[in-house]
Amino acid sequence: MNSTSRPAQNSPGLPARAATARDFVAVDDGGDFSYHRSEQELLTAFEYVGEAACILDRSGSAHRLALDPNRRLVLGPTYGPVEFHWLRHAWLDAQNAHPEGHRLRRFYPLTREEVVSDLFETLALERGTEPVGGAWSLEINGVASHPSGMADIDRRLQHHDLLGYAHVTDPFGHLYRPARRRRHWYLPAAAGFILYIEIPAAAAAR
């Protein structure tokens, strides 16, 4: 996560999903985060009740898994709003522990609503689940294009040595500067992977 605090005024994003949509973010018993497009998809991702340490809906309410009378996994009722400080630190820990899996690094969220919104947006984008009505934008040396997703952006930047001249905008309006991260200190930078670090909109003009 970008340790810079979020600016007071954010770039406008896309509307949240319709109220009828039921997608979820889960934190597993190892501390990693995942995005699930539906309740059924969520339930098939886990094998036992304690495997999911916390499950979030878009309102920021926390759930746990439970067993029905036939001992099948079901989504339990909410037990209240997720604890903000725990969630923010758990997300930061997951990004540090799994940097290649969580490569969109936004400004440090200041409220529970911000961290919940960031989780749903970034995890869906990293998974390749694109929101309706938005598009990625990649600008290199002033030339803009519209990649199909993060994998497409990775391919386009693969052979560019000077990533400081590139800027990426996600479908929610957040602006990033790509930066390479080495997998190991003794490997060349080209053998690493790309992180996308959020920057203020004004920084793109410099």
C-alpha positions as a Python dict, from the first residue, in 0.01 Angstrom:
ca = {
    (1, 'M'): (0, 0, 0),
    (2, 'N'): (123, 348, -78),
    (3, 'S'): (203, 492, 265),
    (4, 'T'): (109, 845, 152),
    (5, 'S'): (-220, 955, 304),
    (6, 'R'): (-514, 985, 71),
    (7, 'P'): (-574, 1340, -58),
    (8, 'A'): (-877, 1515, 84),
    (9, 'Q'): (-1043, 1523, -257),
    (10, 'N'): (-1033, 1203, -455),
    (11, 'S'): (-1065, 1150, -827),
    (12, 'P'): (-1425, 1060, -901),
    (13, 'G'): (-1477, 686, -935),
    (14, 'L'): (-1748, 478, -1085),
    (15, 'P'): (-2071, 405, -899),
    (16, 'A'): (-2074, 106, -668),
    (17, 'R'): (-2247, -208, -786),
    (18, 'A'): (-2623, -222, -774),
    (19, 'A'): (-2775, -297, -436),
    (20, 'T'): (-2885, -639, -560),
    (21, 'A'): (-2525, -746, -623),
    (22, 'R'): (-2370, -962, -354),
    (23, 'D'): (-1995, -974, -392),
    (24, 'F'): (-1754, -1024, -105),
    (25, 'V'): (-1397, -981, 12),
    (26, 'A'): (-1257, -1256, 232),
    (27, 'V'): (-954, -1271, 460),
    (28, 'D'): (-831, -1628, 498),
    (29, 'D'): (-675, -1787, 804),
    (30, 'G'): (-330, -1707, 662),
    (31, 'G'): (-408, -1337, 638),
    (32, 'D'): (-441, -1305, 261),
    (33, 'F'): (-731, -1130, 87),
    (34, 'S'): (-946, -1248, -203),
    (35, 'Y'): (-1241, -1117, -403),
    (36, 'H'): (-1553, -1324, -477),
    (37, 'R'): (-1822, -1219, -725),
    (38, 'S'): (-2107, -1402, -553),
    (39, 'E'): (-2200, -1586, -237),
    (40, 'Q'): (-2178, -1919, -419),
    (41, 'E'): (-1831, -1839, -548),
    (42, 'L'): (-1729, -1743, -195),
    (43, 'L'): (-1856, -2069, -46),
    (44, 'T'): (-1681, -2286, -304),
    (45, 'A'): (-1349, -2115, -224),
    (46, 'F'): (-1339, -2249, 133),
    (47, 'E'): (-1347, -2597, 282),
    (48, 'Y'): (-1409, -2543, 654),
    (49, 'V'): (-1558, -2280, 882),
    (50, 'G'): (-1237, -2143, 1032),
    (51, 'E'): (-1062, -2110, 695),
    (52, 'A'): (-1213, -1762, 650),
    (53, 'A'): (-1106, -1530, 931),
    (54, 'C'): (-1337, -1251, 811),
    (55, 'I'): (-1578, -1195, 521),
    (56, 'L'): (-1681, -844, 419),
    (57, 'D'): (-1977, -720, 224),
    (58, 'R'): (-1981, -380, 51),
    (59, 'S'): (-2136, -207, 350),
    (60, 'G'): (-1830, -297, 559),
    (61, 'S'): (-2022, -551, 765),
    (62, 'A'): (-1828, -856, 877),
    (63, 'H'): (-1946, -1216, 844),
    (64, 'R'): (-1812, -1561, 923),
    (65, 'L'): (-1875, -1898, 767),
    (66, 'A'): (-2114, -2135, 942),
    (67, 'L'): (-2261, -2482, 896),
    (68, 'D'): (-2624, -2548, 811),
    (69, 'P'): (-2816, -2844, 964),
    (70, 'N'): (-2675, -3067, 689),
    (71, 'R'): (-2322, -2952, 780),
    (72, 'R'): (-2274, -2762, 458),
    (73, 'L'): (-2088, -2432, 454),
    (74, 'V'): (-2312, -2125, 451),
    (75, 'L'): (-2255, -1753, 498),
    (76, 'G'): (-2337, -1660, 855),
    (77, 'P'): (-2520, -1341, 958),
    (78, 'T'): (-2327, -1022, 1010),
    (79, 'Y'): (-2173, -961, 1349),
    (80, 'G'): (-2139, -586, 1296),
    (81, 'P'): (-1908, -342, 1119),
    (82, 'V'): (-1555, -466, 1057),
    (83, 'E'): (-1297, -320, 1298),
    (84, 'F'): (-1124, -49, 1097),
    (85, 'H'): (-773, -55, 1245),
    (86, 'W'): (-749, -433, 1225),
    (87, 'L'): (-867, -434, 864),
    (88, 'R'): (-629, -160, 753),
    (89, 'H'): (-327, -327, 913),
    (90, 'A'): (-428, -671, 787),
    (91, 'W'): (-447, -532, 432),
    (92, 'L'): (-107, -365, 465),
    (93, 'D'): (43, -689, 601),
    (94, 'A'): (-107, -888, 312),
    (95, 'Q'): (40, -647, 56),
    (96, 'N'): (383, -676, 217),
    (97, 'A'): (363, -1055, 243),
    (98, 'H'): (226, -1110, -109),
    (99, 'P'): (354, -814, -316),
    (100, 'E'): (322, -995, -647),
    (101, 'G'): (-41, -1077, -577),
    (102, 'H'): (-142, -725, -470),
    (103, 'R'): (19, -481, -710),
    (104, 'L'): (-220, -185, -706),
    (105, 'R'): (-93, 37, -424),
    (106, 'R'): (-332, 317, -340),
    (107, 'F'): (-295, 600, -91),
    (108, 'Y'): (-323, 499, 273),
    (109, 'P'): (-696, 489, 357),
    (110, 'L'): (-805, 716, 641),
    (111, 'T'): (-1152, 576, 710),
    (112, 'R'): (-1326, 240, 723),
    (113, 'E'): (-1531, 334, 417),
    (114, 'E'): (-1215, 409, 218),
    (115, 'V'): (-1040, 83, 303),
    (116, 'V'): (-1353, -123, 225),
    (117, 'S'): (-1402, 58, -107),
    (118, 'D'): (-1033, 14, -195),
    (119, 'L'): (-1046, -357, -116),
    (120, 'F'): (-1343, -426, -341),
    (121, 'E'): (-1205, -215, -625),
    (122, 'T'): (-840, -321, -622),
    (123, 'L'): (-899, -691, -559),
    (124, 'A'): (-1155, -707, -841),
    (125, 'L'): (-917, -525, -1079),
    (126, 'E'): (-620, -745, -984),
    (127, 'R'): (-835, -1050, -1047),
    (128, 'G'): (-935, -917, -1388),
    (129, 'T'): (-1300, -846, -1304),
    (130, 'E'): (-1363, -519, -1484),
    (131, 'P'): (-1636, -276, -1368),
    (132, 'V'): (-1905, -182, -1614),
    (133, 'G'): (-1858, 162, -1767),
    (134, 'G'): (-1490, 211, -1691),
    (135, 'A'): (-1169, 153, -1881),
    (136, 'W'): (-798, 142, -1811),
    (137, 'S'): (-576, 410, -1962),
    (138, 'L'): (-200, 387, -2021),
    (139, 'E'): (4, 690, -2120),
    (140, 'I'): (368, 656, -2226),
    (141, 'N'): (557, 972, -2322),
    (142, 'G'): (228, 1151, -2380),
    (143, 'V'): (78, 880, -2604),
    (144, 'A'): (-241, 730, -2456),
    (145, 'S'): (-393, 386, -2514),
    (146, 'H'): (-666, 177, -2350),
    (147, 'P'): (-540, -167, -2242),
    (148, 'S'): (-784, -443, -2160),
    (149, 'G'): (-656, -492, -1805),
    (150, 'M'): (-352, -523, -1581),
    (151, 'A'): (-208, -818, -1771),
    (152, 'D'): (-224, -618, -2093),
    (153, 'I'): (-54, -322, -1923),
    (154, 'D'): (220, -552, -1793),
    (155, 'R'): (285, -678, -2146),
    (156, 'R'): (301, -327, -2289),
    (157, 'L'): (546, -211, -2022),
    (158, 'Q'): (759, -524, -2022),
    (159, 'H'): (1025, -386, -2255),
    (160, 'H'): (1020, -25, -2135),
    (161, 'D'): (1324, 59, -1925),
    (162, 'L'): (1210, 405, -1811),
    (163, 'L'): (877, 350, -1639),
    (164, 'G'): (889, 702, -1493),
    (165, 'Y'): (752, 826, -1825),
    (166, 'A'): (443, 605, -1796),
    (167, 'H'): (116, 669, -1613),
    (168, 'V'): (-176, 434, -1561),
    (169, 'T'): (-537, 525, -1475),
    (170, 'D'): (-767, 251, -1349),
    (171, 'P'): (-1141, 231, -1430),
    (172, 'F'): (-1224, 411, -1104),
    (173, 'G'): (-1014, 716, -1188),
    (174, 'H'): (-709, 645, -968),
    (175, 'L'): (-375, 743, -1122),
    (176, 'Y'): (-60, 532, -1081),
    (177, 'R'): (308, 540, -1170),
    (178, 'P'): (448, 194, -1250),
    (179, 'A'): (766, 80, -1076),
    (180, 'R'): (959, -244, -1107),
    (181, 'R'): (1025, -457, -800),
    (182, 'R'): (1294, -724, -795),
    (183, 'R'): (1200, -1073, -682),
    (184, 'H'): (1549, -1112, -534),
    (185, 'W'): (1835, -865, -497),
    (186, 'Y'): (2066, -1078, -712),
    (187, 'L'): (1824, -1098, -1006),
    (188, 'P'): (1801, -829, -1274),
    (189, 'A'): (1515, -580, -1252),
    (190, 'A'): (1367, -720, -1573),
    (191, 'A'): (1308, -1049, -1392),
    (192, 'G'): (1087, -877, -1137),
    (193, 'F'): (729, -755, -1152),
    (194, 'I'): (556, -419, -1176),
    (195, 'L'): (385, -239, -889),
    (196, 'Y'): (139, 41, -962),
    (197, 'I'): (186, 320, -706),
    (198, 'E'): (-92, 577, -675),
    (199, 'I'): (14, 938, -729),
    (200, 'P'): (-175, 1270, -714),
    (201, 'A'): (-324, 1379, -1046),
    (202, 'A'): (-97, 1686, -1048),
    (203, 'A'): (212, 1463, -1047),
    (204, 'A'): (133, 1336, -1397),
    (205, 'A'): (202, 1679, -1540),
    (206, 'R'): (560, 1679, -1411),
}
